Short mmCIF file of C-alpha atoms in Angstrom, two decimals:
data_model
loop_
_atom_site.label_atom_id
_atom_site.label_comp_id
_atom_site.label_asym_id
_atom_site.label_seq_id
_atom_site.Cartn_x
_atom_site.Cartn_y
_atom_site.Cartn_z
CA MET A 1 18.59 17.14 -6.12
CA LYS A 2 15.36 18.25 -4.47
CA ILE A 3 12.64 15.62 -4.92
CA GLY A 4 8.93 16.34 -4.65
CA ILE A 5 6.61 13.56 -3.49
CA ALA A 6 2.96 14.26 -4.29
CA ALA A 7 0.76 11.66 -2.66
CA PRO A 8 -1.31 10.65 0.33
CA VAL A 9 1.41 10.68 3.00
CA PRO A 10 0.99 9.64 6.66
CA LEU A 11 3.08 12.49 8.06
CA HIS A 12 3.42 10.90 11.50
CA LEU A 13 5.58 8.14 9.95
CA LEU A 14 8.22 10.54 8.66
CA ASP A 15 11.61 10.33 10.38
CA VAL A 16 11.80 14.11 10.69
CA ASP A 17 12.16 16.43 13.67
CA PHE A 18 9.39 18.95 13.10
CA LYS A 19 10.50 20.89 16.20
CA GLY A 20 7.10 20.99 17.86
CA ASN A 21 5.14 21.98 14.76
CA LEU A 22 1.68 20.42 14.82
CA LEU A 23 1.18 18.08 11.87
CA PRO A 24 -2.27 18.02 10.27
CA ASP A 25 -4.02 14.67 10.17
CA THR A 26 -3.49 13.15 6.75
CA TYR A 27 -4.47 9.91 5.01
CA ASN A 28 -2.73 7.21 7.03
CA ARG A 29 -3.80 3.89 5.54
CA VAL A 30 -0.88 3.45 3.13
CA PRO A 31 2.63 3.80 4.62
CA ILE A 32 4.62 3.20 1.41
CA THR A 33 4.94 6.90 0.48
CA ALA A 34 6.29 7.82 3.93
CA LEU A 35 8.72 4.91 3.76
CA LEU A 36 10.00 6.14 0.39
CA ILE A 37 10.47 9.67 1.74
CA ASN A 38 12.38 8.33 4.76
CA ALA A 39 14.63 6.25 2.52
CA LEU A 40 15.38 9.24 0.28
CA LEU A 41 16.15 11.41 3.31
CA GLN A 42 18.57 8.77 4.61
CA ARG A 43 20.39 9.00 1.29
CA GLY A 44 20.88 12.73 1.61
CA TYR A 45 18.16 14.18 -0.63
CA GLU A 46 16.01 17.22 0.06
CA ILE A 47 12.29 16.49 -0.06
CA VAL A 48 9.17 18.55 -0.68
CA VAL A 49 5.98 16.74 0.36
CA TYR A 50 2.71 17.71 -1.33
CA THR A 51 -0.27 16.12 0.36
CA THR A 52 -3.79 16.88 1.64
CA SER A 53 -5.80 16.87 4.85
CA CYS A 54 -9.54 16.97 5.45
CA LYS A 55 -8.89 18.58 8.86
CA ILE A 56 -7.71 21.98 7.62
CA MET A 57 -9.40 24.91 5.86
CA GLU A 58 -6.28 26.65 4.50
CA PRO A 59 -2.93 25.32 3.23
CA VAL A 60 -0.36 24.47 5.90
CA ILE A 61 3.39 24.76 5.29
CA ILE A 62 6.01 23.28 7.60
CA GLU A 63 9.68 23.78 6.76
CA THR A 64 12.72 22.05 8.26
CA ASP A 65 16.34 21.87 7.13
CA ARG A 66 15.78 19.22 4.46
CA VAL A 67 12.02 18.72 4.31
CA THR A 68 9.22 21.07 3.32
CA VAL A 69 5.71 19.78 3.94
CA CYS A 70 2.90 21.40 1.94
CA VAL A 71 -0.61 20.35 2.93
CA ALA A 72 -3.66 21.41 0.92
CA PRO A 73 -7.24 21.22 2.23
CA TYR A 74 -9.16 18.15 1.11
CA LYS A 75 -12.61 19.54 0.33
CA PRO A 76 -15.83 17.53 0.81
CA HIS A 77 -17.31 15.73 -2.21
CA PRO A 78 -14.28 16.30 -4.45
CA GLY A 79 -15.54 14.05 -7.22
CA ARG A 80 -18.29 16.50 -8.14
CA ASP A 81 -15.80 18.83 -9.85
CA PHE A 82 -13.11 16.23 -10.66
CA PHE A 83 -11.07 17.38 -7.63
CA ARG A 84 -10.65 20.78 -9.33
CA SER A 85 -10.28 22.92 -6.19
CA ILE A 86 -7.92 20.42 -4.57
CA ARG A 87 -5.82 20.25 -7.73
CA GLN A 88 -5.66 24.04 -7.93
CA ASP A 89 -4.43 24.28 -4.34
CA LEU A 90 -1.81 21.60 -4.99
CA ILE A 91 -0.61 23.34 -8.16
CA GLN A 92 -0.18 26.62 -6.28
CA LEU A 93 1.85 24.88 -3.58
CA MET A 94 3.98 23.08 -6.15
CA LYS A 95 4.76 26.35 -7.91
CA LYS A 96 5.44 28.28 -4.71
CA TYR A 97 7.58 25.51 -3.18
CA PRO A 98 9.07 23.82 -6.26
CA ALA A 99 11.22 20.72 -6.45
CA ASP A 100 13.60 19.72 -9.21
CA LEU A 101 11.24 16.86 -10.00
CA ILE A 102 7.90 15.62 -8.70
CA ASN A 103 7.14 11.93 -8.23
CA ALA A 104 3.34 11.74 -8.01
CA HIS A 105 1.87 8.54 -6.61
CA TRP A 106 -1.40 7.11 -7.89
CA SER A 107 -2.80 8.37 -11.17
CA TYR A 108 -5.41 10.75 -9.81
CA GLU A 109 -5.52 14.25 -8.30
CA TYR A 110 -1.88 14.42 -7.17
CA ALA A 111 -0.56 13.36 -10.56
CA TRP A 112 -2.98 15.59 -12.47
CA ALA A 113 -1.93 18.56 -10.35
CA ALA A 114 1.79 17.83 -10.85
CA LEU A 115 1.24 17.63 -14.61
CA GLY A 116 -0.28 21.11 -14.40
CA THR A 117 3.10 22.60 -13.48
CA ASN A 118 6.14 23.13 -15.68
CA LEU A 119 8.17 20.76 -13.51
CA PRO A 120 9.47 17.34 -14.60
CA VAL A 121 7.03 14.67 -13.39
CA VAL A 122 7.19 10.92 -12.83
CA VAL A 123 3.79 9.31 -12.19
CA THR A 124 3.79 6.10 -10.17
CA VAL A 125 0.72 4.00 -10.97
CA ARG A 126 -0.32 2.03 -7.88
CA ASP A 127 -3.68 0.58 -8.83
CA HIS A 128 -5.87 -0.20 -11.84
CA ALA A 129 -8.76 2.23 -11.95
CA LEU A 130 -11.00 0.14 -14.19
CA THR A 131 -10.60 -2.98 -12.05
CA ILE A 132 -11.49 -1.05 -8.90
CA LEU A 133 -14.50 0.46 -10.70
CA LYS A 134 -15.72 -3.04 -11.56
CA TYR A 135 -15.61 -3.99 -7.89
CA HIS A 136 -17.10 -0.67 -6.76
CA PRO A 137 -19.43 0.62 -9.52
CA ILE A 138 -20.24 3.98 -7.94
CA PRO A 139 -20.06 7.53 -9.40
CA PHE A 140 -16.93 8.40 -7.40
CA ARG A 141 -15.04 5.50 -9.00
CA VAL A 142 -16.23 6.56 -12.45
CA VAL A 143 -14.65 9.97 -11.79
CA ARG A 144 -11.43 8.29 -10.65
CA TRP A 145 -11.36 6.14 -13.77
CA LEU A 146 -11.76 9.20 -16.00
CA MET A 147 -9.05 11.06 -14.09
CA ASN A 148 -6.75 8.07 -14.48
CA GLY A 149 -7.25 8.17 -18.25
CA ILE A 150 -6.38 11.87 -18.39
CA VAL A 151 -3.25 11.39 -16.27
CA LEU A 152 -1.94 8.40 -18.22
CA SER A 153 -2.42 10.22 -21.52
CA LYS A 154 -0.63 13.38 -20.30
CA ALA A 155 2.25 11.79 -18.39
CA LYS A 156 5.58 11.34 -20.19
CA GLU A 157 7.19 9.10 -17.59
CA LEU A 158 5.35 6.34 -15.71
CA THR A 159 6.32 3.68 -13.22
CA THR A 160 4.21 0.79 -11.97
CA ASN A 161 4.77 -1.24 -8.83
CA SER A 162 4.20 -4.68 -10.40
CA HIS A 163 4.38 -6.70 -13.60
CA TYR A 164 0.67 -7.36 -13.10
CA LEU A 165 -0.18 -3.65 -13.38
CA PHE A 166 2.24 -3.19 -16.27
CA LYS A 167 0.36 -5.81 -18.30
CA LEU A 168 -2.92 -3.95 -17.73
CA LEU A 169 -1.57 -0.77 -19.36
CA SER A 170 -2.06 -0.08 -23.04
CA LYS A 171 0.84 -0.64 -25.44
CA THR A 172 1.30 3.13 -25.70
CA GLU A 173 1.42 3.48 -21.92
CA GLN A 174 3.82 0.55 -21.55
CA LYS A 175 6.35 2.25 -23.82
CA LYS A 176 6.77 5.07 -21.27
CA THR A 177 6.61 2.85 -18.18
CA THR A 178 9.32 1.44 -15.93
CA ILE A 179 8.48 -1.28 -13.40
CA ILE A 180 9.72 -0.32 -9.92
CA GLN A 181 8.24 -2.66 -7.36
CA ASN A 182 7.42 -1.88 -3.75
CA PHE A 183 9.97 -2.42 -1.00
CA TYR A 184 10.01 -3.14 2.69
CA PRO A 185 11.88 -0.94 5.20
CA LYS A 186 15.05 -2.42 6.66
CA LEU A 187 13.81 -2.04 10.23
CA ILE A 188 11.18 -4.78 9.95
CA GLU A 189 13.88 -7.43 9.50
CA ASN A 190 14.42 -7.03 13.25
CA TYR A 191 10.91 -8.39 13.91
CA PHE A 192 11.51 -11.78 12.26
CA ILE A 193 10.14 -14.64 14.39
CA SER A 194 10.67 -18.33 13.61
CA TYR A 195 7.56 -20.48 13.28
CA GLU A 196 8.26 -22.41 16.49
CA LYS A 197 7.82 -19.20 18.49
CA LYS A 198 4.59 -18.05 16.91
CA LEU A 199 1.57 -17.32 19.10
CA ASP A 200 -1.75 -19.09 18.70
CA TYR A 201 -3.51 -16.74 16.33
CA MET A 202 -3.94 -15.84 12.68
CA VAL A 203 -4.23 -12.31 11.35
CA SER A 204 -5.61 -10.31 8.43
CA VAL A 205 -4.71 -6.72 7.61
CA ASN A 206 -7.13 -4.84 5.36
CA ASN A 207 -8.19 -1.25 4.80
CA GLY A 208 -11.79 -1.34 3.73
CA PHE A 209 -14.69 -3.75 3.71
CA GLY A 210 -16.25 -4.64 0.37
CA LYS A 211 -16.41 -7.06 -2.52
CA ARG A 212 -12.75 -6.58 -3.47
CA LYS A 213 -11.38 -7.19 0.03
CA ASN A 214 -13.61 -10.24 0.59
CA ILE A 215 -13.39 -10.24 4.40
CA GLU A 216 -16.63 -12.21 4.59
CA ASN A 217 -15.04 -15.40 3.29
CA GLY A 218 -12.17 -15.04 5.74
CA LEU A 219 -14.61 -14.85 8.63
CA LEU A 220 -16.60 -17.83 7.34
CA ALA A 221 -13.46 -19.90 6.83
CA PHE A 222 -12.16 -19.10 10.31
CA GLN A 223 -15.28 -20.53 11.95
CA GLN A 224 -14.61 -23.79 10.14
CA ILE A 225 -10.92 -23.70 11.09
CA ARG A 226 -11.86 -23.21 14.77
CA LYS A 227 -13.62 -26.58 14.81
CA LYS A 228 -10.22 -28.26 14.45
CA TYR A 229 -8.18 -25.58 16.25
CA PRO A 230 -10.52 -24.26 18.99
CA SER A 231 -7.80 -22.28 20.80
CA LEU A 232 -6.90 -20.29 17.67
CA THR A 233 -7.79 -16.58 17.62
CA TYR A 234 -8.36 -14.42 14.53
CA TYR A 235 -7.22 -10.78 14.65
CA LEU A 236 -8.54 -8.27 12.12
CA LEU A 237 -6.51 -5.08 11.67
CA GLY A 238 -7.11 -2.00 9.55
CA HIS A 239 -9.77 0.51 8.56
CA ASN A 240 -13.34 -0.79 9.11
CA MET A 241 -11.90 -3.69 11.14
CA ASP A 242 -12.61 -2.12 14.55
CA ALA A 243 -15.16 -3.21 17.16
CA GLU A 244 -17.94 -1.16 15.56
CA GLY A 245 -16.76 -1.30 11.95
CA LEU A 246 -18.30 -2.89 8.90
CA ALA A 247 -16.46 -6.19 9.37
CA TYR A 248 -17.80 -6.51 12.93
CA GLN A 249 -21.32 -5.59 11.84
CA TYR A 250 -21.25 -8.29 9.19
CA ALA A 251 -19.79 -10.87 11.60
CA LYS A 252 -22.35 -10.08 14.28
CA LYS A 253 -25.24 -10.30 11.82
CA HIS A 254 -24.08 -13.72 10.61
CA ASN A 255 -22.95 -15.09 14.00
CA LEU A 256 -19.26 -15.12 13.04
CA THR A 257 -17.71 -13.26 15.98
CA GLN A 258 -16.53 -16.23 18.06
CA GLY A 259 -12.77 -16.20 18.42
CA VAL A 260 -12.45 -13.00 16.35
CA VAL A 261 -10.82 -9.84 17.73
CA PHE A 262 -11.68 -6.67 15.80
CA MET A 263 -8.65 -4.47 16.44
CA GLY A 264 -9.12 -1.77 13.80
CA PRO A 265 -6.28 0.52 12.65
CA LYS A 266 -2.94 0.14 14.44
CA SER A 267 0.39 1.91 14.07
CA TYR A 268 2.85 0.56 11.54
CA THR A 269 5.05 -0.86 14.29
CA GLU A 270 2.12 -2.51 16.08
CA THR A 271 0.93 -4.01 12.80
CA MET A 272 4.37 -5.47 12.04
CA GLU A 273 4.56 -6.95 15.54
CA MET A 274 1.12 -8.54 15.14
CA ILE A 275 2.04 -10.05 11.78
CA ALA A 276 5.41 -11.30 13.05
CA SER A 277 3.88 -13.26 15.95
CA ALA A 278 1.01 -14.81 13.96
CA LYS A 279 0.89 -18.44 12.87
CA LEU A 280 -0.36 -17.28 9.49
CA LEU A 281 -1.48 -14.23 7.58
CA LEU A 282 -4.79 -14.75 5.80
CA HIS A 283 -5.31 -12.45 2.82
CA THR A 284 -8.65 -13.02 1.11
CA SER A 285 -8.55 -9.99 -1.21
CA ARG A 286 -9.76 -10.73 -4.74
CA GLU A 287 -7.35 -8.21 -6.30
CA GLU A 288 -4.11 -6.54 -5.29
CA SER A 289 -1.91 -4.32 -7.44
CA PHE A 290 1.10 -5.41 -5.37
CA GLY A 291 0.46 -6.82 -1.89
CA ASN A 292 2.59 -4.96 0.66
CA THR A 293 1.15 -6.84 3.63
CA LEU A 294 2.15 -10.14 2.03
CA LEU A 295 5.69 -8.90 1.40
CA GLU A 296 5.98 -7.79 5.02
CA ALA A 297 4.77 -11.18 6.24
CA MET A 298 7.37 -12.89 4.04
CA VAL A 299 10.14 -10.79 5.59
CA LEU A 300 8.77 -11.30 9.11
CA GLY A 301 8.69 -15.11 8.83
CA THR A 302 4.91 -15.52 8.81
CA PRO A 303 3.37 -17.94 6.29
CA VAL A 304 0.75 -16.53 3.94
CA VAL A 305 -2.54 -17.83 2.57
CA ALA A 306 -3.82 -15.73 -0.35
CA GLY A 307 -5.69 -15.77 -3.64
CA SER A 308 -4.47 -17.73 -6.65
CA LYS A 309 -6.07 -15.21 -9.03
CA SER A 310 -5.79 -12.05 -6.92
CA GLY A 311 -3.94 -9.65 -9.18
CA ASN A 312 -0.23 -9.51 -8.33
CA VAL A 313 -0.54 -11.94 -5.40
CA PRO A 314 0.39 -15.17 -7.23
CA PHE A 315 3.41 -13.43 -8.80
CA LEU A 316 4.58 -12.10 -5.43
CA LEU A 317 4.20 -15.52 -3.85
CA GLY A 318 6.12 -17.28 -6.63
CA HIS A 319 2.97 -19.07 -7.83
CA GLY A 320 2.83 -21.01 -4.57
CA LYS A 321 6.52 -21.36 -3.78
CA TYR A 322 6.48 -18.64 -1.09
CA GLY A 323 2.91 -18.95 0.19
CA VAL A 324 -0.17 -21.14 -0.06
CA LEU A 325 -2.46 -20.05 -2.88
CA CYS A 326 -6.15 -20.91 -3.02
CA ASP A 327 -9.47 -19.90 -4.52
CA VAL A 328 -10.55 -17.12 -2.16
CA ASP A 329 -14.09 -17.36 -3.51
CA SER A 330 -14.32 -20.79 -1.87
CA VAL A 331 -14.58 -20.89 1.92
CA ASN A 332 -13.63 -24.58 1.94
CA GLU A 333 -10.48 -23.90 -0.13
CA ILE A 334 -9.44 -21.11 2.27
CA GLN A 335 -9.93 -23.48 5.19
CA LYS A 336 -7.86 -26.25 3.57
CA ALA A 337 -5.05 -23.83 2.72
CA ALA A 338 -4.88 -22.49 6.27
CA GLU A 339 -4.94 -25.98 7.79
CA LYS A 340 -2.11 -27.05 5.49
CA ILE A 341 0.08 -24.58 7.40
CA LEU A 342 -1.43 -25.06 10.86
CA SER A 343 -1.13 -28.87 10.72
CA ASN A 344 2.48 -29.08 9.54
CA SER A 345 5.16 -27.00 11.25
CA THR A 346 7.89 -28.52 9.06
CA PHE A 347 6.09 -27.33 5.94
CA ALA A 348 5.46 -23.92 7.53
CA ASN A 349 9.15 -23.52 8.40
CA GLN A 350 10.25 -24.46 4.89
CA LEU A 351 7.71 -22.08 3.36
CA THR A 352 8.71 -19.12 5.53
CA GLY A 353 12.41 -19.74 5.04
CA GLU A 354 12.13 -19.69 1.25
CA ALA A 355 9.76 -16.71 1.34
CA ASN A 356 12.11 -14.72 3.57
CA ARG A 357 15.14 -15.40 1.38
CA TYR A 358 13.25 -14.43 -1.76
CA ALA A 359 11.73 -11.28 -0.26
CA THR A 360 14.97 -9.96 1.23
CA ALA A 361 16.85 -10.62 -2.01
CA SER A 362 14.23 -9.12 -4.34
CA PHE A 363 12.48 -6.28 -2.51
CA SER A 364 15.10 -4.66 -0.31
CA GLU A 365 14.96 -0.95 0.38
CA ASP A 366 18.41 -0.40 -1.12
CA SER A 367 17.69 -1.90 -4.52
CA ILE A 368 14.20 -0.45 -5.00
CA VAL A 369 15.01 3.06 -3.78
CA GLU A 370 18.08 3.12 -6.01
CA ALA A 371 15.80 2.31 -8.95
CA TYR A 372 13.68 5.36 -8.09
CA ILE A 373 16.76 7.57 -7.85
CA THR A 374 18.02 6.28 -11.20
CA MET A 375 14.64 7.10 -12.74
CA TYR A 376 14.64 10.63 -11.28
CA LYS A 377 18.12 11.32 -12.62
CA LYS A 378 17.23 9.90 -15.99
CA VAL A 379 14.28 12.29 -16.22
CA LEU A 380 16.43 15.21 -15.13
CA LYS A 381 19.17 14.04 -17.49
CA LEU A 382 21.80 14.29 -14.78
CA LYS A 383 25.23 13.06 -15.83
CA SER A 384 26.34 12.05 -12.36
CA TYR A 385 24.72 9.08 -10.69
CA ASP A 386 26.18 9.92 -7.30
CA ALA A 387 23.82 11.05 -4.57
CA VAL A 388 23.67 14.78 -4.02
CA TYR A 389 24.37 15.72 -0.42
#
């Protein structure tokens, strides 16, 4: 079976020998699609990657023994024509380099393009367009919301990555939807660190600075936490978290930089190492469709503080059994939740132990990837459920 993955894919994370071929820069903020491709490759499947890059003017094709990478140009201001030119380029690539089935991730241009072919398509819904529009009421998000509606109406097979997202779908959409949650890659289990060996810092990992991510309250809470724990450092990782980014600009303007290190984007390995060594992961986001960073912290042995009403977060954290939940709109509540962990190592150890056992039992690569493969074969109506090598 040859599987197509149409999505933003950080190509540098693929476990593939490209034999010196130069990879175009692609969207690199979300590793989950690359992790899925790697897992499918490890199980013997051929893969065709359909993705985009804003650094190229013409399509780029890179072929290896078991992977074909098709990269379309990402044109400026794509929302003005509903991503029409990008979708057309993707459709041409999908037809010229076809797969037996395409799994398109997110319900926007990649999925719309895949649905424009005659190939079997599974659309994986990874966010809720209307919720994001409410947090970011700008024309671009209106376009995305409209595209999402078109995709969900056209798609015959859907998956969502959480029960939270499933409940936000219409009854009609739910009837054609399978819940396949996110997974963590096996390799990060090797980074597990017990609480006694943690270093004296807390960490947040976010891509973007805005109302939904709510970094401001994390910065405000940390300054209160420092009064009791003056040696504690706060590391901010991710897009817009660098030394000149929006988070720093806000912190500088409001005199919130003391004890804060603005690290910006880091590699996946560096990010896992930073989370593993932290005394706690603070996640102040007001909404998450799943919460990959939280899952990774659970596997790595790092206690989590996150929002009690933040989308899928309370479900992922067992409604407080696997992390400390709080009102992330309250700086004082964030402070109290963090200090509950920092002041009690016995509690922190118990929390991380239960979180690790739950995460490794429920979100392993083997079980989740097998669910994807089962879905692909169901769509293709294959009789054999053995991997094709």
